[in-house]
CSV table of C-alpha atoms in Angstrom, one decimal:
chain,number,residue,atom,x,y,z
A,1,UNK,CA,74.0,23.1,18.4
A,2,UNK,CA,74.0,26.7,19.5
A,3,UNK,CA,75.1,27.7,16.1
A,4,UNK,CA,71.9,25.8,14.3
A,5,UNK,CA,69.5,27.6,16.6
A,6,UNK,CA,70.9,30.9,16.3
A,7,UNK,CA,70.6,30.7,12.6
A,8,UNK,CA,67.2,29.3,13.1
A,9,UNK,CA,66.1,32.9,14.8
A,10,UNK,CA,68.1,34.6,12.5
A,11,UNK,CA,65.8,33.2,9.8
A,12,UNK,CA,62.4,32.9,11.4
A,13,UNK,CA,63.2,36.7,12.2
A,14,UNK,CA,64.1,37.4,8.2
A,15,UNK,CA,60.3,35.8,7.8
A,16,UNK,CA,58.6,37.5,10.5
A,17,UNK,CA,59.5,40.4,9.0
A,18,UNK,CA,58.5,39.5,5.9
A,19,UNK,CA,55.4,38.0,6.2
A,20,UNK,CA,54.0,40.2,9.2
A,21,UNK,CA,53.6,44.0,7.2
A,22,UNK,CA,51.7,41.8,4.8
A,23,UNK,CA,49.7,40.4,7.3
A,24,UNK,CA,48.8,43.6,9.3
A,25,UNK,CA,48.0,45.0,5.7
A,26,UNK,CA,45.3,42.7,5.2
A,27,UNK,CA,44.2,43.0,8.6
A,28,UNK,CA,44.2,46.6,8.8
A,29,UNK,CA,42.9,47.7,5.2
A,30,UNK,CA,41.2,44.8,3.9
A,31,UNK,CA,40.3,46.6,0.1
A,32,UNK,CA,43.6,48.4,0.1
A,33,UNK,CA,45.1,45.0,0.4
A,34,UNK,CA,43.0,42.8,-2.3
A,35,UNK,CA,43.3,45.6,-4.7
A,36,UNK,CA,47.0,45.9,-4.8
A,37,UNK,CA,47.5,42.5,-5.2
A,38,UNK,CA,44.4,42.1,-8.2
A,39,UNK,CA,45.8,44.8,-9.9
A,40,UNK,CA,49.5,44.6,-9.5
A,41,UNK,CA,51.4,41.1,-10.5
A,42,UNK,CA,50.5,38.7,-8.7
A,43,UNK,CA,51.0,35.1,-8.0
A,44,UNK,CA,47.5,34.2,-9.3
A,45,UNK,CA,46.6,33.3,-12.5
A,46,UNK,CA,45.5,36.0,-14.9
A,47,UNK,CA,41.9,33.9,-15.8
A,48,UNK,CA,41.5,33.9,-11.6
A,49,UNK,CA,42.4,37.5,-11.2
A,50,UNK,CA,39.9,37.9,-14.3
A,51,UNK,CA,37.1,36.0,-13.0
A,52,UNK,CA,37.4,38.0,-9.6
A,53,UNK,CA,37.1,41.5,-10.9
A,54,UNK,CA,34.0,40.1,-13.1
A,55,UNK,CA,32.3,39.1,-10.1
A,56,UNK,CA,32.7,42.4,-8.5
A,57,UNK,CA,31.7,44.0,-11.7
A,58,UNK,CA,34.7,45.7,-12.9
């Protein structure tokens, strides 16, 4: 049992510190943020990431 929940916080830890630079990012630098991720690969779809920059009028 000690073993399970060890390797539980070993992996919540591995998403923490995934997850929170991201998170901070957006918090942080809101435009920085959304244009990496419209202009870079991304998990969106290319008609979504499409329909975004034409409604900011890029």
């Amino acid at each position: 049992m000690r073993d399970l929940l060890r390797a539980f916080w070993v992996v919540a830890l591995i998403l923490v510190g995934l997850i929170a630079p991201f998170f901070l990012w957006q918090q942080l630098a809101p435009d920085s943020y959304d244009e990496f991720w419209l202009k870079s690969v991304s998990p969106m779809s290319r008609d979504t990431r499409n329909e975004i920059l034409r409604q900011r009028g890029q």
